[in-house]
Coordinates of C-alpha atoms and ligand atoms in Angstrom, one line a residue:
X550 CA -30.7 -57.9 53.4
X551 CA -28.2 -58.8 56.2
X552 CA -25.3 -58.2 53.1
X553 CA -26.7 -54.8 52.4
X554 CA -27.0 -53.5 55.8
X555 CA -23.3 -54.0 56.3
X556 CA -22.3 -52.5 53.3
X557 CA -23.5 -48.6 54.6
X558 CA -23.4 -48.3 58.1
X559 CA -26.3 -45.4 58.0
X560 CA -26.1 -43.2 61.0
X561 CA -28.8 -43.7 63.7
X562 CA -30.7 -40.2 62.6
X563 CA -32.2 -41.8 59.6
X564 CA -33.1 -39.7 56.9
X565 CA -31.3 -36.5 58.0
X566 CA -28.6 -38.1 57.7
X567 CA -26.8 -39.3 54.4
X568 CA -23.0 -41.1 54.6
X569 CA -21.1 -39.5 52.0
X570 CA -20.2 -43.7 51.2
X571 CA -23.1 -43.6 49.3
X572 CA -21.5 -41.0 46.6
X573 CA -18.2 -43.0 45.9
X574 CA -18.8 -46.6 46.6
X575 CA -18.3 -49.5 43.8
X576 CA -20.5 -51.9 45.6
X577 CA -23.2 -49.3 46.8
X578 CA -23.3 -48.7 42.9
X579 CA -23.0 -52.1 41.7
X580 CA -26.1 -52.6 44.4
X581 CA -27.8 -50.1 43.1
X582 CA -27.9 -51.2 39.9
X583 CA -29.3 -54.5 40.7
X584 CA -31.6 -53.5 43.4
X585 CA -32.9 -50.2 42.0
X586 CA -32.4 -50.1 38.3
X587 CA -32.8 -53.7 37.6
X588 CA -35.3 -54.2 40.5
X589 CA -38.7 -53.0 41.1
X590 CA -39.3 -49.4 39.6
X591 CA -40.1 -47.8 36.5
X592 CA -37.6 -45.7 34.7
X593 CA -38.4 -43.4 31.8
X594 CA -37.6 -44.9 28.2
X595 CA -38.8 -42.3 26.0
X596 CA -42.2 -39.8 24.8
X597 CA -44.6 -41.6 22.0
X598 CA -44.0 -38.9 19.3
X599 CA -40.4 -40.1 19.2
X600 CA -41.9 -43.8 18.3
X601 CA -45.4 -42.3 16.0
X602 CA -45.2 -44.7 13.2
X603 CA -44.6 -48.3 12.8
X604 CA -41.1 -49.2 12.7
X605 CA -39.9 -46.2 14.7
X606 CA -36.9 -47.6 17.4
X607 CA -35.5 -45.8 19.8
X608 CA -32.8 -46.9 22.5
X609 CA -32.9 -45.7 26.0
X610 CA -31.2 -47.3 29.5
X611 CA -32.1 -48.4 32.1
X612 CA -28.9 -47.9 34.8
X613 CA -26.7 -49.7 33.0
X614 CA -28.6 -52.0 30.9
X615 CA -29.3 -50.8 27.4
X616 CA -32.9 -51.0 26.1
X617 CA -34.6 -51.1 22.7
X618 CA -38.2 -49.6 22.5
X619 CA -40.4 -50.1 19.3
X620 CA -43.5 -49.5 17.9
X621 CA -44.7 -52.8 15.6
X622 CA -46.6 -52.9 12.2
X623 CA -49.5 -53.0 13.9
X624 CA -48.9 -49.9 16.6
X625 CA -48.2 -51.8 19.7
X626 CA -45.1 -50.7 21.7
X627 CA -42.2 -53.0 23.0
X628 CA -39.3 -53.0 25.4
X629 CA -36.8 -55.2 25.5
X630 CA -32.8 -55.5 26.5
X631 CA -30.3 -54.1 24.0
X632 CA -28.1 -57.4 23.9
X633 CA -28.0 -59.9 21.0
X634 CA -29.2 -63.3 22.0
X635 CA -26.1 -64.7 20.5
X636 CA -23.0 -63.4 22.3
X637 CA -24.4 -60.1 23.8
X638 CA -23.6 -57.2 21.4
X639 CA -25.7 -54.0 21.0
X640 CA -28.3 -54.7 18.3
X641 CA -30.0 -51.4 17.5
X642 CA -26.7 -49.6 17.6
X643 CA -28.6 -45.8 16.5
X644 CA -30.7 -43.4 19.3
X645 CA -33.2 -43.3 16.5
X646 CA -34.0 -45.4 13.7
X647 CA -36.9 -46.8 11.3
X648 CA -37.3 -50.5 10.2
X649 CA -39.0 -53.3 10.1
X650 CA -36.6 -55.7 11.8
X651 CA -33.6 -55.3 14.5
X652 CA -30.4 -57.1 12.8
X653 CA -27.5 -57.1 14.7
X654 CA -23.9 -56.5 12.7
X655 CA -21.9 -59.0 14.1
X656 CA -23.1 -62.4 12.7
X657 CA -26.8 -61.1 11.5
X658 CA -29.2 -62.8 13.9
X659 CA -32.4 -60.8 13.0
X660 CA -35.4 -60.3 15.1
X661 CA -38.8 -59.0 14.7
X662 CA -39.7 -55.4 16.6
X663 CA -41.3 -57.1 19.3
X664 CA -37.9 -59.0 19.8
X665 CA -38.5 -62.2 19.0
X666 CA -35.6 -64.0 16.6
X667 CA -36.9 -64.4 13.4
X668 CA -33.7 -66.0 11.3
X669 CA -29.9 -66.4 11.6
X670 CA -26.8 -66.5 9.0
X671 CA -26.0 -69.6 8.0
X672 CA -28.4 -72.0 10.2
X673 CA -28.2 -74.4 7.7
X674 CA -24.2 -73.7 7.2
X675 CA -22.4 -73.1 3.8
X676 CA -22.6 -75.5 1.1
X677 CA -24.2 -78.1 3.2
X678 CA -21.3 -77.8 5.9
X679 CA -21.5 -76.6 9.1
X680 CA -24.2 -74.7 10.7
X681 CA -26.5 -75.1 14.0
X682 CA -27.3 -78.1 15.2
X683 CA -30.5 -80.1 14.1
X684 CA -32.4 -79.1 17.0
X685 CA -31.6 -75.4 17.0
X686 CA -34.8 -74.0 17.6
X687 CA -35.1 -70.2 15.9
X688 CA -38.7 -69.5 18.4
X689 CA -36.7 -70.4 21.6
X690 CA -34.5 -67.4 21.5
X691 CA -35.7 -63.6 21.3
X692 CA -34.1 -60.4 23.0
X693 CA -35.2 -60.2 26.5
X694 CA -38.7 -58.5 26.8
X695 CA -38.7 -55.3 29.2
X696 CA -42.4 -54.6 30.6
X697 CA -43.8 -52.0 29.3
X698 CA -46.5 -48.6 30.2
X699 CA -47.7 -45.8 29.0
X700 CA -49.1 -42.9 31.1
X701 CA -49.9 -39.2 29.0
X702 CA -47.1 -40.3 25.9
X703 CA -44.5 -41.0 28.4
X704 CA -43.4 -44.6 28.1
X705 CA -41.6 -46.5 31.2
X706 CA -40.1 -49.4 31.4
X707 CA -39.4 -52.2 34.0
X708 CA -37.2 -54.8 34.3
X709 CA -39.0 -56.6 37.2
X710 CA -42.3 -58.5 37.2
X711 CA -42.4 -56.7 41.2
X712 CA -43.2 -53.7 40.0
X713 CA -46.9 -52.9 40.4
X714 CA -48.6 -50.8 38.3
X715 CA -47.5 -47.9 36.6
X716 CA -50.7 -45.4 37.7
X717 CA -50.2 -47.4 41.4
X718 CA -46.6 -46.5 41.1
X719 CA -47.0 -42.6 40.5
X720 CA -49.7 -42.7 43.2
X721 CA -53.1 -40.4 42.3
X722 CA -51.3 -36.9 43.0
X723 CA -48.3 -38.0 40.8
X724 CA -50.3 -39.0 38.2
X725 CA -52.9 -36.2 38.0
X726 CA -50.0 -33.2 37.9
X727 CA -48.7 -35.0 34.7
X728 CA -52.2 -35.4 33.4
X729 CA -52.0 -31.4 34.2
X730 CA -48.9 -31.1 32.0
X731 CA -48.5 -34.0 29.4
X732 CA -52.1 -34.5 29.6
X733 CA -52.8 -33.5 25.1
X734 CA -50.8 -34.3 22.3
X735 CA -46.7 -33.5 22.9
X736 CA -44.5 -31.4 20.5
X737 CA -40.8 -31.9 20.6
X738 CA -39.1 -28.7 20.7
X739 CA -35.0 -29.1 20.9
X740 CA -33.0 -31.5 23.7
X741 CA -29.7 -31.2 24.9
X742 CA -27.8 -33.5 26.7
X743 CA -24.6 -33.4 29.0
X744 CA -21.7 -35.1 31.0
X745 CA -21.9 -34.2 34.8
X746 CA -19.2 -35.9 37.0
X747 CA -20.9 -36.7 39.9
X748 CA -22.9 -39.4 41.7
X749 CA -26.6 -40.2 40.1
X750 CA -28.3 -39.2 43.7
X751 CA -26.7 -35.7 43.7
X752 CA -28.9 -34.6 41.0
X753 CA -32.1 -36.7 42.4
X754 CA -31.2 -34.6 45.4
X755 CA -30.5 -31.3 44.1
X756 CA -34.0 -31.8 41.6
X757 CA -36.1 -32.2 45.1
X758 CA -33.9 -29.3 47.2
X759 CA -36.0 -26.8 46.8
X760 CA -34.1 -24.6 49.6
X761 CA -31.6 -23.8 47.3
X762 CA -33.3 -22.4 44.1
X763 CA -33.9 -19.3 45.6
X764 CA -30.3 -19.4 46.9
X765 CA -27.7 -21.0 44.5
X766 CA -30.0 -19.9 41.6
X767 CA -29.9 -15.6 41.8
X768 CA -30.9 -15.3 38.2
X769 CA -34.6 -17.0 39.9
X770 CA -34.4 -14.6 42.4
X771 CA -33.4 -11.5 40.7
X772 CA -36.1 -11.9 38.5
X773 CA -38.8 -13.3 40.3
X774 CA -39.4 -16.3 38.7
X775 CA -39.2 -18.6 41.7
X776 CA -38.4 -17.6 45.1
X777 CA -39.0 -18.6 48.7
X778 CA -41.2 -15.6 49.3
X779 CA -44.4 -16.9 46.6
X780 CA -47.2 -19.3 47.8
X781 CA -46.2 -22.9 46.9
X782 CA -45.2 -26.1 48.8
X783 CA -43.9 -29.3 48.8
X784 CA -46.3 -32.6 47.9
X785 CA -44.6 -36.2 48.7
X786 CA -45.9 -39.0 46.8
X787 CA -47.7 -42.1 49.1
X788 CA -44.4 -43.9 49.5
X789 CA -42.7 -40.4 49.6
X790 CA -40.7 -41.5 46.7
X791 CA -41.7 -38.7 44.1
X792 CA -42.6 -35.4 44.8
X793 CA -43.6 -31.9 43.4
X794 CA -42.2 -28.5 44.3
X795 CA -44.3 -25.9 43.0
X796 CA -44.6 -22.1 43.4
X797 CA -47.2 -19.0 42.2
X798 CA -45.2 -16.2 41.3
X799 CA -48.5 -14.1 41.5
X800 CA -48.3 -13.8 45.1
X801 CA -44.5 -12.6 45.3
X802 CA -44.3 -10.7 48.6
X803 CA -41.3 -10.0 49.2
X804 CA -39.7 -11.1 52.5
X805 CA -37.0 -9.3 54.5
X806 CA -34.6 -12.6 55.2
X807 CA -34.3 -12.0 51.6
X808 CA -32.7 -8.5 52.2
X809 CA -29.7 -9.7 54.2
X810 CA -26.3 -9.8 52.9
X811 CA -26.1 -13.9 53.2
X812 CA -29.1 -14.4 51.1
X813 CA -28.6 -12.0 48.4
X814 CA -25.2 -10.9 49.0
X815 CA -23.0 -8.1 46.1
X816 CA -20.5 -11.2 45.7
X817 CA -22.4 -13.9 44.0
X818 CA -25.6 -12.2 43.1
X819 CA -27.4 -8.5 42.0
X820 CA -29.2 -6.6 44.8
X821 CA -33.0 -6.1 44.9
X822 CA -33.3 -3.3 42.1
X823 CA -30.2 -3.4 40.4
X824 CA -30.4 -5.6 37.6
X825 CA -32.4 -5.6 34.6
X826 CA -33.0 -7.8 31.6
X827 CA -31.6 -6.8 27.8
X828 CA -34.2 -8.7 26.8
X829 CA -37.1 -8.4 29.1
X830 CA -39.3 -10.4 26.8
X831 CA -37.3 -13.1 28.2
X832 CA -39.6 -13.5 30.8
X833 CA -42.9 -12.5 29.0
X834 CA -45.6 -15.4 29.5
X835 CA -48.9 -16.7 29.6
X836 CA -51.3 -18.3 32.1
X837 CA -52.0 -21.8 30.7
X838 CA -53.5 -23.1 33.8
X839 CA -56.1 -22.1 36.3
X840 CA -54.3 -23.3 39.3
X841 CA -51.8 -20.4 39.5
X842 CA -48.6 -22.4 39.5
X843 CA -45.9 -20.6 37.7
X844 CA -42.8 -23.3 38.7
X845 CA -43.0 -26.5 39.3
X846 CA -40.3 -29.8 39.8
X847 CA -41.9 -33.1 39.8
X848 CA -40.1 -36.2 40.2
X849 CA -40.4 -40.0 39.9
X850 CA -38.2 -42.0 41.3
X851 CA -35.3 -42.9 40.6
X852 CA -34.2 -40.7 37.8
X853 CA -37.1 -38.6 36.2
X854 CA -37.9 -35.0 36.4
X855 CA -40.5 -32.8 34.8
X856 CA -40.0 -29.0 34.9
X857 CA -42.5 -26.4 34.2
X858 CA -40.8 -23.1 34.3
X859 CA -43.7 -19.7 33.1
X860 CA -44.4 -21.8 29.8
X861 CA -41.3 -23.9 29.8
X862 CA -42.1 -28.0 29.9
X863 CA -39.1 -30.1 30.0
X864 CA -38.6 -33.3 30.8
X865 CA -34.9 -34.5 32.2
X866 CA -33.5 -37.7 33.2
X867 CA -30.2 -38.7 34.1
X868 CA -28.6 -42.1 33.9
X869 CA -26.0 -43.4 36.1
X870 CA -22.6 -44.0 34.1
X871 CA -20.3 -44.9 36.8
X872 CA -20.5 -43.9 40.8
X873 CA -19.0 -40.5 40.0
X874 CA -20.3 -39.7 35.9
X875 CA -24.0 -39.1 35.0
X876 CA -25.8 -38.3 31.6
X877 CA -28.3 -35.6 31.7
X878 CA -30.7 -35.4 29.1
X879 CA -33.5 -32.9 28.7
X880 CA -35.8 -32.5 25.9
X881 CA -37.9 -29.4 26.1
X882 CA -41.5 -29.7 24.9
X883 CA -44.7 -27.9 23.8
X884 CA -48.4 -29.2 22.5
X885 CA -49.4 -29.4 19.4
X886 CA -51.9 -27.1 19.6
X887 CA -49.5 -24.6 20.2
X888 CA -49.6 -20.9 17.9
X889 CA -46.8 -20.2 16.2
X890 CA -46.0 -17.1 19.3
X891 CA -46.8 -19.3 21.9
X892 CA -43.4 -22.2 20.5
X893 CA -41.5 -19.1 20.5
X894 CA -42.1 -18.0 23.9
X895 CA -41.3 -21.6 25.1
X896 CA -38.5 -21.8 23.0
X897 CA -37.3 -18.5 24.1
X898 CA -37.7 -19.5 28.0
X899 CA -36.1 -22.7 27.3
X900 CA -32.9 -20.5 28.1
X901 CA -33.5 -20.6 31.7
X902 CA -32.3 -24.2 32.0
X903 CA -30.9 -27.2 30.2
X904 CA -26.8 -27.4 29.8
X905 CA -26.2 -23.8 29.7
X906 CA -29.5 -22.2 31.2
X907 CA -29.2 -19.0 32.7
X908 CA -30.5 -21.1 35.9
X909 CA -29.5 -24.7 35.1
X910 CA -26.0 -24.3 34.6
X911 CA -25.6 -23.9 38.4
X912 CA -27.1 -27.3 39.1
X913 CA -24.7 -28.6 36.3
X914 CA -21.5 -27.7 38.4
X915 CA -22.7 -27.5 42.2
X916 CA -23.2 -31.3 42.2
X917 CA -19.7 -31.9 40.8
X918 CA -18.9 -29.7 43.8
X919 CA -20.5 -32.0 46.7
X920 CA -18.6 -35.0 44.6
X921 CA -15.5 -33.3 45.1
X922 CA -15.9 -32.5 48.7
X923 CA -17.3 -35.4 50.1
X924 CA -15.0 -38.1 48.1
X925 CA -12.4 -38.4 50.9
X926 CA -14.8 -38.7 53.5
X927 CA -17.0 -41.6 53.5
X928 CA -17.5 -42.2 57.3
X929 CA -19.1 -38.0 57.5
X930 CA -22.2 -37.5 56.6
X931 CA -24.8 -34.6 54.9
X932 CA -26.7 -32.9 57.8
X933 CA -31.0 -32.7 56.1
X934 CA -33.4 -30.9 58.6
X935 CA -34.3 -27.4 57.1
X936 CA -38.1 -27.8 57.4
X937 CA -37.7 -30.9 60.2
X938 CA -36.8 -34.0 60.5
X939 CA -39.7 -35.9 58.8
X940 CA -40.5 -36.5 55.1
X941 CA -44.2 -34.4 54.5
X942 CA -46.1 -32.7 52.4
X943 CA -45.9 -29.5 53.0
X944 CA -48.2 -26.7 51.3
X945 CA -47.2 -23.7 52.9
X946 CA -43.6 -23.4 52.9
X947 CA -40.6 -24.7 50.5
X948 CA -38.0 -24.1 53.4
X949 CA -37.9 -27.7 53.7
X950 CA -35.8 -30.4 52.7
X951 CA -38.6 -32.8 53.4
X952 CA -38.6 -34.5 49.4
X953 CA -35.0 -34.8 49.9
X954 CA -35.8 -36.6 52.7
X955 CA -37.9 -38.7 50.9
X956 CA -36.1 -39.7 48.2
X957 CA -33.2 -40.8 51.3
X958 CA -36.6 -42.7 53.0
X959 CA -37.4 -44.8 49.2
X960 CA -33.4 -45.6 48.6
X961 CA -33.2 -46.6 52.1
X962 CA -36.2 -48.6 51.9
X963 CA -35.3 -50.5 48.4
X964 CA -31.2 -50.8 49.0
X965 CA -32.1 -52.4 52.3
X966 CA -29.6 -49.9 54.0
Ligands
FES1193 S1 -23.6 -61.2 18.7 FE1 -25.3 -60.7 17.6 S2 -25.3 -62.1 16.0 FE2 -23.6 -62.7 17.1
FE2_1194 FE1 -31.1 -26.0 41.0

């Protein structure tokens, strides 16, 4: 702890404070890999209709560590680490694959789906010469197992035996907004997945900022899909690790700081009134829920986000690959007991985000922006108090940075920093 403490000298402010070190730092990444991704959390793996029927494999990571999930003959899914017991290669070497054992290519060590070794090449050796020796034991090897849980078709995984339990992990509020939205049987509508060259905890930033939706994004504010000036607020997990931003766009009023050049200025966006959709039908959806939420961000820490844009469920995650490159993936969903006009409305919305979404696509360059400004300065630091200095729910207001401060709170808290 002493060690990690000396590494980031974290300014006396706390959580409204955040040393730009943390983007661009080898060891604060190399810490963070062992401390957060390898330590006690659980990170997304996949959704069960990728892994229906026996035999299905799918690969996922975990940080840096690659990881195998399965589902067995007999329906049961498994975790374990991508990495031949032998001398480390990849086994499962495709994203998605059927079969009814894991065989890696290099020298054929075979295992069964729940990752124990089943049979090598040549144990025995060729024409009686060679081989293992006598006491090789084929049980006392396997792939390493991965814990594993299940909550509404989403499957985690965690690579410590710290971790308590998943439901215990989401905390009740977590768990019962994705009961709201992954709570019946998932349909996979379309993915995409991109490159974005910054730091892993720009994006867990920008997902919980909910300040500058209404501000970077003018294609939400044009268009009145999500704005400051709706009911909706700010819920912090327990631990104040998660969180979910969510808005009604039922009770749009509109509000005059909105009006000022600054906000909504001719140079980077359309004035109230002057815009209008080619294809207003765009916009056109239903009321699936009672609650009146029309937008909502949820996260779980450290790298998961669910989006529920009108009709638009998506779920992205994004992987560290290297202090300044991350992998964002999204896969956009529906429920199976979706009509026929009710896919293509969410299919059609799907437009508003994912690599080239008429909102997302900000998100995609604006963290490469912070990377690029704040590389050459790692003893400044990003100033965090819209909406005070605290980390709390809030369910009156989204002027607040507050889950951004909570996501700095749960970092500092598990990096020791
Ligand atoms: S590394 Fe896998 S069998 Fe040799
Ligand atoms: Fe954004």
């Amino acid at each position: 702890m002493e060690a990690a403490a000396s590494l980031v000298n974290w300014p006396s402010e706390g959580i409204t404070r955040v040393p730009f070190q943390v983007f661009s730092d080898d060891e604060v990444y190399e810490r963070e890999q062992q401390r957060i991704f390898r330590g006690p959390v659980w990170q997304y793996l996949c959704i069960e209709p990728e892994i229906a029927n026996p035999g299905d494999i799918v690969t996922a990571w975990m940080g840096e560590t690659p990881i195998i999930v399965t589902r067995d003959a007999e329906g049961q899914i498994h975790a374990m680490v991508n990495r031949c017991a032998h001398k480390g290669a990849l086994v499962a070497l495709r994203g998605k694959d059927n079969a009814k054992h894991l065989t890696c290519v290099y020298h054929a060590w075979s295992y069964r789906l729940d990752g124990r070794l089943r049979s090598i090449a040549f144990q025995k050796g060729v024409n009686g010469k060679g081989g293992m020796p006598e006491d090789f034991d084929v049980s006392a090897h396997r792939l390493q197992p991965v814990r594993v849980a299940s909550f509404c078709g989403l499957v985690f995984g965690t690579l410590s035996d710290e971790t308590p339990p998943l439901e215990e992990y989401l905390g009740p509020r977590m768990s019962a907004f994705i009961q709201r939205n992954f709570g019946r049987p998932l349909k996979i509508l379309g993915r995409h997945s991109q490159i974005i060259h910054n730091n892993w905890k720009l994006y867990a930033e920008n997902v919980r900022d909910s300040y500058h939706a209404t501000l970077l994004h003018t294609f939400y504010t044009t268009f009145k899909v999500n704005r400051l000036d709706m009911d909706g607020g700010i819920v912090l997990s327990d631990k104040k690790w998660h969180h979910i931003s969510y808005s009604k766009r039922a009770t749009f009023n509109l509000d005059r700081e909105y009006l000022t050049a600054e906000v909504h200025s001719a140079k980077y966006g359309a004035k109230h009134g002057d815009s209008a959709l080619e294809g207003p039908q765009l916009l056109d959806a239903w009321d699936e829920f009672d609650d009146g939420i029309t937008h909502s961000i949820q996260t779980v820490f450290p790298n998961l986000v669910f989006q529920f844009t009108l009709n638009s469920l998506a779920i992205r995650f994004f992987a560290p690959k290297g202090v300044d490159k991350t992998e964002l993936k999204w896969i956009f969903l529906g429920y199976e007991r979706d009509t026929p006009e009710q896919t293509e409305m969410r299919v059609r919305q799907s437009n508003l985000t994912g690599a080239a979404g008429l909102v997302a696509l900000e998100d995609g360059c604006i963290n490469e922006f912070v990377q690029r400004g704040t590389v050459g300065a790692p003893e400044r630091a990003a100033f965090i108090e819209m909406g005070g200095r605290v980390a709390e729910s809030n369910e009156s207001s989204r002027a607040t940075e507050a889950s951004v401060r909570g996501f700095w709170h749960g970092y500092r808290e598990i990096m020791g920093f």
